[in-house]
Amino acid sequence: MSATATAADLEAFRAEAREWLAAAEPPELPDVYQERFRALREWQRRLHGAGWVGIHWPERYGGRGLTMRHTLVFAEELTRSRLPQPVGSIGLEVVGPTILGHGGDELRDRLLPRLLSGEDLWCQGFSEPGAGSDLAGLRTRAVRDGDELVISGQKIWTSWATDADWCAVLARTDPEASRHHGISYVLVPLDLPGVRVAPIVQMTGDAEFNEIFFDEVRVPVDNVLAGFGDGWRLAMDTLGHERCGYAIRRRMENETAFFDLVAALRETDAGADLEPVHRRELGELFVELRAFEALSRVSGDRLARGEVPSPLDSIDKLTLTATEQRLYEVATDLLGPRLTVADAEVSGLRVEEWLKGLLYARSASVYGGSSQIQRTIVAERELGLPRSR
Amino acid sequence: MRVGADRELAAEFERAAAELAEDLIRRGVAAGDPDPEGTAWRGFAAAVEAGWCGVLLPEGLGGLGLGMAELGGIFKVVGRNLFAGPLLEHAVAFPLLLAAMPDAERAAALATRLDGSRPAAFVDAAALGGPVPRLDGGALSGSVDCVRFGAEDTDLVVCAEADGGPVVVIVPADRTGVTVSPMESFDPAMTVARIAFDRVAVEPDEALAGAGEIDLAPVRDGLRLMIGCEQSGLAERTMERATEYAKEREQFGRPIGSFQAIQQILAEMSRRSLLLDRLWRDAVPAAGVAAGPVAARVVKVAAALYARGVVEDALQVHGGVAFTLEYDLHRYYKRVLTLQALYGGAELADELADRLLAPGNDPWPALA
């Protein structure tokens, strides 16, 4: 990321992106989750082929060697075009940067080009049935046997695992070490014997997340990223990227949804008859989204300077949660009593779509560290309050 | 796109303002206290001396000719330190009005009269809503309630309605027909008064411009934006003070800041305070004095959504002591409430919604 970007560079890049996106054939997105996923995978391949994936990644791995600002500009334009993001977001934004930052040359050369192109999709095996907010309480074990590690245990809430090729697994490699020091970050192919993925259907109806069972799964010791016992440090790094980077991208999607909502109200003239309370809510929501935009602009600079992880990532995540939940609350308030009829359309809004968004938004205050955990991080690390335990 | 040099200049102004505030504290002067003589506000006098009233004023009128970005940081400091006195009037409203005057020579003469050496009041019914005074045939009539610093014996800059449109006039408070009735002020760092005009004679050269010649909307938007900055300062300082207090105050044998119930409140205060700070810095124009109607409303609504709640949470974290008159936290609360009421709070969100829903408006540029 040695490249720098002037305002003129970025505007030229934006124009280039707009032109390509305007001409691009939008992918058809079936309602059925599995089919939709396949279509999105093909979409990532097309984006990558045209140079729109890995924009700020080194050219050595198939990136373009530009800056994080370029990446954010493209994400903005992609969202504005109402076109989907590349499907391998866990790889691109979470696991990938961790491999890039901590992996040796051999691992990076082998894994990163396929990660960018979407040939390999990644998922992240952190949470366990007994280790949610208390992530360091994880019990999946990886025991060394010569040049191999033997992994046994169970992960849960792993998004997109059914379609993933690899999983970044946090496993306990030293049961004698203290909770945080005995953990390693292990890269595990999901096609190995002993791996079983079991989808969990969410309240939205999608089976986006899963359980993964590891029954004596053998991987080479070289698949340990950084060193044995470095897992916790890497996980914190990863979660910083997840909170900050994901929040920035998801914010753009929420803004698009907000303007779709506004456009629907306008086109059906429902906007003119809006109840005063809904009008107020709509205006306030715009302000909240605008404030989040301002916050995330500074966070984008922080991300570009490599100042991640930071307790400020938690402020991004908390704000994403607050605005996303508010967005869908306001939208579904507007639907009124027709909210109960999933296939109805009210004021140009497809009830099913907004209802699904409302349900999905509830997960925002839980995934990637619950809101309560985020506030504890802010309290202890940003405000310097005494530890609560 | 904002240029780095602008931001550096703005940061310099903010630093200098913070140093002035620290200097006052070192000298034992509370910026929010009235002068013992009762004639002026000490923080205001220091601010005038430091040149804050000239930041927005065009160079041709003896000012610095800078913009909202430079003044925003100063108002943040005003909020953090509870500076008292008619700063919004002298540093924002009057410079913007003077700059809008078509007659530069008269503007220069008025700039001297309104330079802050004698505080003046801005009699603008739009600040809190209410009927607008009328100017008919050189006679001003009407009454405006709750005029900030209107009880001082001073000049009155009055927004009135004439047949040809809005007009702004300047009249001394002791002019025949002017009745100043002091009202009890909720904010101890402010006086308020009802000012009534009973066929007050206004000379033609006391009008800043002809009727309809000065657009008051940008002046009020500038005020909204700077009030938002001041509210941001109030929120940030009370958040810091509550954090400091939570580290020191012990209950159950440990600092209350080690309890998660308190930590969660403080973390949320810090988030909201940061959001408001990031927002006004992003929304303030990079150069110039045009706040813009959307940006001004966005900041003012955000201040209503975030700042008041932060100050209320600071009261909660401080417990019983927060409710005493002796401990000064209540001053922040009173200030944040009075500022929120000026030129509209959350209700400005309705106007934003109308703008979003207006047909033909492309929603994306509405964000800009």
mmCIF file with all atom_site columns, N, CA, C and O in Angstrom, chain A residues 99-131:
data_model
loop_
_atom_site.group_PDB
_atom_site.id
_atom_site.type_symbol
_atom_site.label_atom_id
_atom_site.label_alt_id
_atom_site.label_comp_id
_atom_site.label_asym_id
_atom_site.label_entity_id
_atom_site.label_seq_id
_atom_site.pdbx_PDB_ins_code
_atom_site.Cartn_x
_atom_site.Cartn_y
_atom_site.Cartn_z
_atom_site.occupancy
_atom_site.B_iso_or_equiv
_atom_site.pdbx_formal_charge
_atom_site.auth_seq_id
_atom_site.auth_comp_id
_atom_site.auth_asym_id
_atom_site.auth_atom_id
_atom_site.pdbx_PDB_model_num
ATOM 1   N N  . ILE A 1 99  ? -3.949  -12.920 6.585  1.00 0.00 ? 99  ILE A N  1
ATOM 2   C CA . ILE A 1 99  ? -2.922  -13.738 5.928  1.00 0.00 ? 99  ILE A CA 1
ATOM 3   C C  . ILE A 1 99  ? -1.848  -12.829 5.327  1.00 0.00 ? 99  ILE A C  1
ATOM 4   O O  . ILE A 1 99  ? -0.648  -13.070 5.455  1.00 0.00 ? 99  ILE A O  1
ATOM 5   N N  . LEU A 1 100 ? -2.295  -11.741 4.687  1.00 0.00 ? 100 LEU A N  1
ATOM 6   C CA . LEU A 1 100 ? -1.354  -10.803 4.072  1.00 0.00 ? 100 LEU A CA 1
ATOM 7   C C  . LEU A 1 100 ? -0.420  -10.206 5.124  1.00 0.00 ? 100 LEU A C  1
ATOM 8   O O  . LEU A 1 100 ? 0.782   -10.056 4.902  1.00 0.00 ? 100 LEU A O  1
ATOM 9   N N  . GLY A 1 101 ? -0.973  -9.906  6.281  1.00 0.00 ? 101 GLY A N  1
ATOM 10  C CA . GLY A 1 101 ? -0.184  -9.254  7.319  1.00 0.00 ? 101 GLY A CA 1
ATOM 11  C C  . GLY A 1 101 ? 0.712   -10.197 8.100  1.00 0.00 ? 101 GLY A C  1
ATOM 12  O O  . GLY A 1 101 ? 1.737   -9.777  8.636  1.00 0.00 ? 101 GLY A O  1
ATOM 13  N N  . HIS A 1 102 ? 0.345   -11.474 8.197  1.00 0.00 ? 102 HIS A N  1
ATOM 14  C CA . HIS A 1 102 ? 1.061   -12.358 9.112  1.00 0.00 ? 102 HIS A CA 1
ATOM 15  C C  . HIS A 1 102 ? 1.579   -13.643 8.471  1.00 0.00 ? 102 HIS A C  1
ATOM 16  O O  . HIS A 1 102 ? 2.264   -14.409 9.132  1.00 0.00 ? 102 HIS A O  1
ATOM 17  N N  . GLY A 1 103 ? 1.220   -13.881 7.204  1.00 0.00 ? 103 GLY A N  1
ATOM 18  C CA . GLY A 1 103 ? 1.639   -15.137 6.580  1.00 0.00 ? 103 GLY A CA 1
ATOM 19  C C  . GLY A 1 103 ? 3.030   -15.032 5.959  1.00 0.00 ? 103 GLY A C  1
ATOM 20  O O  . GLY A 1 103 ? 3.483   -13.943 5.629  1.00 0.00 ? 103 GLY A O  1
ATOM 21  N N  . GLY A 1 104 ? 3.672   -16.189 5.791  1.00 0.00 ? 104 GLY A N  1
ATOM 22  C CA . GLY A 1 104 ? 4.953   -16.224 5.078  1.00 0.00 ? 104 GLY A CA 1
ATOM 23  C C  . GLY A 1 104 ? 4.697   -16.185 3.573  1.00 0.00 ? 104 GLY A C  1
ATOM 24  O O  . GLY A 1 104 ? 3.558   -16.293 3.117  1.00 0.00 ? 104 GLY A O  1
ATOM 25  N N  . ASP A 1 105 ? 5.791   -16.035 2.804  1.00 0.00 ? 105 ASP A N  1
ATOM 26  C CA . ASP A 1 105 ? 5.661   -15.913 1.351  1.00 0.00 ? 105 ASP A CA 1
ATOM 27  C C  . ASP A 1 105 ? 4.945   -17.108 0.733  1.00 0.00 ? 105 ASP A C  1
ATOM 28  O O  . ASP A 1 105 ? 4.107   -16.955 -0.146 1.00 0.00 ? 105 ASP A O  1
ATOM 29  N N  . GLU A 1 106 ? 5.299   -18.303 1.206  1.00 0.00 ? 106 GLU A N  1
ATOM 30  C CA . GLU A 1 106 ? 4.750   -19.506 0.580  1.00 0.00 ? 106 GLU A CA 1
ATOM 31  C C  . GLU A 1 106 ? 3.224   -19.528 0.714  1.00 0.00 ? 106 GLU A C  1
ATOM 32  O O  . GLU A 1 106 ? 2.501   -19.713 -0.263 1.00 0.00 ? 106 GLU A O  1
ATOM 33  N N  . LEU A 1 107 ? 2.743   -19.299 1.926  1.00 0.00 ? 107 LEU A N  1
ATOM 34  C CA . LEU A 1 107 ? 1.292   -19.305 2.161  1.00 0.00 ? 107 LEU A CA 1
ATOM 35  C C  . LEU A 1 107 ? 0.612   -18.206 1.353  1.00 0.00 ? 107 LEU A C  1
ATOM 36  O O  . LEU A 1 107 ? -0.435  -18.413 0.741  1.00 0.00 ? 107 LEU A O  1
ATOM 37  N N  . ARG A 1 108 ? 1.214   -17.038 1.359  1.00 0.00 ? 108 ARG A N  1
ATOM 38  C CA . ARG A 1 108 ? 0.587   -15.901 0.674  1.00 0.00 ? 108 ARG A CA 1
ATOM 39  C C  . ARG A 1 108 ? 0.499   -16.156 -0.827 1.00 0.00 ? 108 ARG A C  1
ATOM 40  O O  . ARG A 1 108 ? -0.536  -15.912 -1.448 1.00 0.00 ? 108 ARG A O  1
ATOM 41  N N  . ASP A 1 109 ? 1.612   -16.656 -1.420 1.00 0.00 ? 109 ASP A N  1
ATOM 42  C CA . ASP A 1 109 ? 1.600   -16.902 -2.865 1.00 0.00 ? 109 ASP A CA 1
ATOM 43  C C  . ASP A 1 109 ? 0.602   -17.991 -3.232 1.00 0.00 ? 109 ASP A C  1
ATOM 44  O O  . ASP A 1 109 ? -0.024  -17.958 -4.284 1.00 0.00 ? 109 ASP A O  1
ATOM 45  N N  . ARG A 1 110 ? 0.451   -18.951 -2.353 1.00 0.00 ? 110 ARG A N  1
ATOM 46  C CA . ARG A 1 110 ? -0.422  -20.081 -2.657 1.00 0.00 ? 110 ARG A CA 1
ATOM 47  C C  . ARG A 1 110 ? -1.894  -19.700 -2.479 1.00 0.00 ? 110 ARG A C  1
ATOM 48  O O  . ARG A 1 110 ? -2.748  -20.094 -3.275 1.00 0.00 ? 110 ARG A O  1
ATOM 49  N N  . LEU A 1 111 ? -2.189  -18.929 -1.425 1.00 0.00 ? 111 LEU A N  1
ATOM 50  C CA . LEU A 1 111 ? -3.599  -18.725 -1.067 1.00 0.00 ? 111 LEU A CA 1
ATOM 51  C C  . LEU A 1 111 ? -4.216  -17.425 -1.585 1.00 0.00 ? 111 LEU A C  1
ATOM 52  O O  . LEU A 1 111 ? -5.395  -17.387 -1.937 1.00 0.00 ? 111 LEU A O  1
ATOM 53  N N  . LEU A 1 112 ? -3.448  -16.365 -1.593 1.00 0.00 ? 112 LEU A N  1
ATOM 54  C CA . LEU A 1 112 ? -4.070  -15.062 -1.827 1.00 0.00 ? 112 LEU A CA 1
ATOM 55  C C  . LEU A 1 112 ? -4.616  -14.849 -3.242 1.00 0.00 ? 112 LEU A C  1
ATOM 56  O O  . LEU A 1 112 ? -5.710  -14.293 -3.398 1.00 0.00 ? 112 LEU A O  1
ATOM 57  N N  . PRO A 1 113 ? -3.892  -15.279 -4.316 1.00 0.00 ? 113 PRO A N  1
ATOM 58  C CA . PRO A 1 113 ? -4.465  -15.075 -5.650 1.00 0.00 ? 113 PRO A CA 1
ATOM 59  C C  . PRO A 1 113 ? -5.825  -15.761 -5.804 1.00 0.00 ? 113 PRO A C  1
ATOM 60  O O  . PRO A 1 113 ? -6.757  -15.192 -6.384 1.00 0.00 ? 113 PRO A O  1
ATOM 61  N N  . ARG A 1 114 ? -5.955  -16.963 -5.249 1.00 0.00 ? 114 ARG A N  1
ATOM 62  C CA . ARG A 1 114 ? -7.224  -17.697 -5.367 1.00 0.00 ? 114 ARG A CA 1
ATOM 63  C C  . ARG A 1 114 ? -8.307  -17.062 -4.496 1.00 0.00 ? 114 ARG A C  1
ATOM 64  O O  . ARG A 1 114 ? -9.491  -17.110 -4.827 1.00 0.00 ? 114 ARG A O  1
ATOM 65  N N  . LEU A 1 115 ? -7.880  -16.448 -3.392 1.00 0.00 ? 115 LEU A N  1
ATOM 66  C CA . LEU A 1 115 ? -8.824  -15.762 -2.504 1.00 0.00 ? 115 LEU A CA 1
ATOM 67  C C  . LEU A 1 115 ? -9.416  -14.540 -3.217 1.00 0.00 ? 115 LEU A C  1
ATOM 68  O O  . LEU A 1 115 ? -10.620 -14.286 -3.165 1.00 0.00 ? 115 LEU A O  1
ATOM 69  N N  . LEU A 1 116 ? -8.560  -13.789 -3.916 1.00 0.00 ? 116 LEU A N  1
ATOM 70  C CA . LEU A 1 116 ? -9.047  -12.592 -4.602 1.00 0.00 ? 116 LEU A CA 1
ATOM 71  C C  . LEU A 1 116 ? -9.976  -12.944 -5.753 1.00 0.00 ? 116 LEU A C  1
ATOM 72  O O  . LEU A 1 116 ? -11.005 -12.301 -5.957 1.00 0.00 ? 116 LEU A O  1
ATOM 73  N N  . SER A 1 117 ? -9.602  -13.967 -6.509 1.00 0.00 ? 117 SER A N  1
ATOM 74  C CA . SER A 1 117 ? -10.394 -14.289 -7.698 1.00 0.00 ? 117 SER A CA 1
ATOM 75  C C  . SER A 1 117 ? -11.717 -14.951 -7.344 1.00 0.00 ? 117 SER A C  1
ATOM 76  O O  . SER A 1 117 ? -12.610 -15.032 -8.181 1.00 0.00 ? 117 SER A O  1
ATOM 77  N N  . GLY A 1 118 ? -11.843 -15.426 -6.113 1.00 0.00 ? 118 GLY A N  1
ATOM 78  C CA . GLY A 1 118 ? -13.072 -16.101 -5.728 1.00 0.00 ? 118 GLY A CA 1
ATOM 79  C C  . GLY A 1 118 ? -13.020 -17.597 -6.008 1.00 0.00 ? 118 GLY A C  1
ATOM 80  O O  . GLY A 1 118 ? -13.994 -18.303 -5.760 1.00 0.00 ? 118 GLY A O  1
ATOM 81  N N  . GLU A 1 119 ? -11.875 -18.074 -6.531 1.00 0.00 ? 119 GLU A N  1
ATOM 82  C CA . GLU A 1 119 ? -11.745 -19.535 -6.704 1.00 0.00 ? 119 GLU A CA 1
ATOM 83  C C  . GLU A 1 119 ? -11.839 -20.216 -5.353 1.00 0.00 ? 119 GLU A C  1
ATOM 84  O O  . GLU A 1 119 ? -12.408 -21.292 -5.216 1.00 0.00 ? 119 GLU A O  1
ATOM 85  N N  . ASP A 1 120 ? -11.229 -19.595 -4.342 1.00 0.00 ? 120 ASP A N  1
ATOM 86  C CA . ASP A 1 120 ? -11.362 -20.076 -2.970 1.00 0.00 ? 120 ASP A CA 1
ATOM 87  C C  . ASP A 1 120 ? -12.205 -19.097 -2.180 1.00 0.00 ? 120 ASP A C  1
ATOM 88  O O  . ASP A 1 120 ? -11.902 -17.907 -2.135 1.00 0.00 ? 120 ASP A O  1
ATOM 89  N N  . LEU A 1 121 ? -13.260 -19.598 -1.569 1.00 0.00 ? 121 LEU A N  1
ATOM 90  C CA . LEU A 1 121 ? -14.030 -18.761 -0.650 1.00 0.00 ? 121 LEU A CA 1
ATOM 91  C C  . LEU A 1 121 ? -13.680 -19.180 0.773  1.00 0.00 ? 121 LEU A C  1
ATOM 92  O O  . LEU A 1 121 ? -13.439 -20.357 1.040  1.00 0.00 ? 121 LEU A O  1
ATOM 93  N N  . TRP A 1 122 ? -13.667 -18.190 1.650  1.00 0.00 ? 122 TRP A N  1
ATOM 94  C CA . TRP A 1 122 ? -13.231 -18.423 3.020  1.00 0.00 ? 122 TRP A CA 1
ATOM 95  C C  . TRP A 1 122 ? -14.361 -18.186 4.018  1.00 0.00 ? 122 TRP A C  1
ATOM 96  O O  . TRP A 1 122 ? -15.238 -17.363 3.793  1.00 0.00 ? 122 TRP A O  1
ATOM 97  N N  . CYS A 1 123 ? -14.289 -18.910 5.121  1.00 0.00 ? 123 CYS A N  1
ATOM 98  C CA . CYS A 1 123 ? -15.138 -18.589 6.249  1.00 0.00 ? 123 CYS A CA 1
ATOM 99  C C  . CYS A 1 123 ? -14.255 -18.536 7.490  1.00 0.00 ? 123 CYS A C  1
ATOM 100 O O  . CYS A 1 123 ? -13.052 -18.820 7.418  1.00 0.00 ? 123 CYS A O  1
ATOM 101 N N  . GLN A 1 124 ? -14.867 -18.141 8.594  1.00 0.00 ? 124 GLN A N  1
ATOM 102 C CA . GLN A 1 124 ? -14.078 -17.880 9.795  1.00 0.00 ? 124 GLN A CA 1
ATOM 103 C C  . GLN A 1 124 ? -14.646 -18.662 10.969 1.00 0.00 ? 124 GLN A C  1
ATOM 104 O O  . GLN A 1 124 ? -15.782 -18.426 11.376 1.00 0.00 ? 124 GLN A O  1
ATOM 105 N N  . GLY A 1 125 ? -13.873 -19.619 11.486 1.00 0.00 ? 125 GLY A N  1
ATOM 106 C CA . GLY A 1 125 ? -14.352 -20.460 12.580 1.00 0.00 ? 125 GLY A CA 1
ATOM 107 C C  . GLY A 1 125 ? -13.861 -19.964 13.924 1.00 0.00 ? 125 GLY A C  1
ATOM 108 O O  . GLY A 1 125 ? -12.844 -20.424 14.439 1.00 0.00 ? 125 GLY A O  1
ATOM 109 N N  . PHE A 1 126 ? -14.582 -19.001 14.487 1.00 0.00 ? 126 PHE A N  1
ATOM 110 C CA . PHE A 1 126 ? -14.205 -18.451 15.799 1.00 0.00 ? 126 PHE A CA 1
ATOM 111 C C  . PHE A 1 126 ? -15.147 -18.956 16.896 1.00 0.00 ? 126 PHE A C  1
ATOM 112 O O  . PHE A 1 126 ? -14.730 -19.668 17.797 1.00 0.00 ? 126 PHE A O  1
ATOM 113 N N  . SER A 1 127 ? -16.440 -18.586 16.812 1.00 0.00 ? 127 SER A N  1
ATOM 114 C CA . SER A 1 127 ? -17.385 -18.904 17.897 1.00 0.00 ? 127 SER A CA 1
ATOM 115 C C  . SER A 1 127 ? -17.586 -20.407 18.057 1.00 0.00 ? 127 SER A C  1
ATOM 116 O O  . SER A 1 127 ? -17.497 -21.169 17.096 1.00 0.00 ? 127 SER A O  1
ATOM 117 N N  . GLU A 1 128 ? -17.869 -20.787 19.290 1.00 0.00 ? 128 GLU A N  1
ATOM 118 C CA . GLU A 1 128 ? -18.196 -22.176 19.597 1.00 0.00 ? 128 GLU A CA 1
ATOM 119 C C  . GLU A 1 128 ? -19.442 -22.175 20.483 1.00 0.00 ? 128 GLU A C  1
ATOM 120 O O  . GLU A 1 128 ? -19.791 -21.134 21.046 1.00 0.00 ? 128 GLU A O  1
ATOM 121 N N  . PRO A 1 129 ? -20.064 -23.356 20.632 1.00 0.00 ? 129 PRO A N  1
ATOM 122 C CA . PRO A 1 129 ? -21.256 -23.383 21.491 1.00 0.00 ? 129 PRO A CA 1
ATOM 123 C C  . PRO A 1 129 ? -20.964 -22.831 22.890 1.00 0.00 ? 129 PRO A C  1
ATOM 124 O O  . PRO A 1 129 ? -21.792 -22.155 23.475 1.00 0.00 ? 129 PRO A O  1
ATOM 125 N N  . GLY A 1 130 ? -19.756 -23.084 23.397 1.00 0.00 ? 130 GLY A N  1
ATOM 126 C CA . GLY A 1 130 ? -19.440 -22.607 24.745 1.00 0.00 ? 130 GLY A CA 1
ATOM 127 C C  . GLY A 1 130 ? -18.572 -21.360 24.753 1.00 0.00 ? 130 GLY A C  1
ATOM 128 O O  . GLY A 1 130 ? -18.098 -20.929 25.802 1.00 0.00 ? 130 GLY A O  1
ATOM 129 N N  . ALA A 1 131 ? -18.292 -20.803 23.577 1.00 0.00 ? 131 ALA A N  1
ATOM 130 C CA . ALA A 1 131 ? -17.408 -19.636 23.508 1.00 0.00 ? 131 ALA A CA 1
ATOM 131 C C  . ALA A 1 131 ? -17.987 -18.634 22.524 1.00 0.00 ? 131 ALA A C  1
ATOM 132 O O  . ALA A 1 131 ? -17.704 -18.674 21.331 1.00 0.00 ? 131 ALA A O  1
#
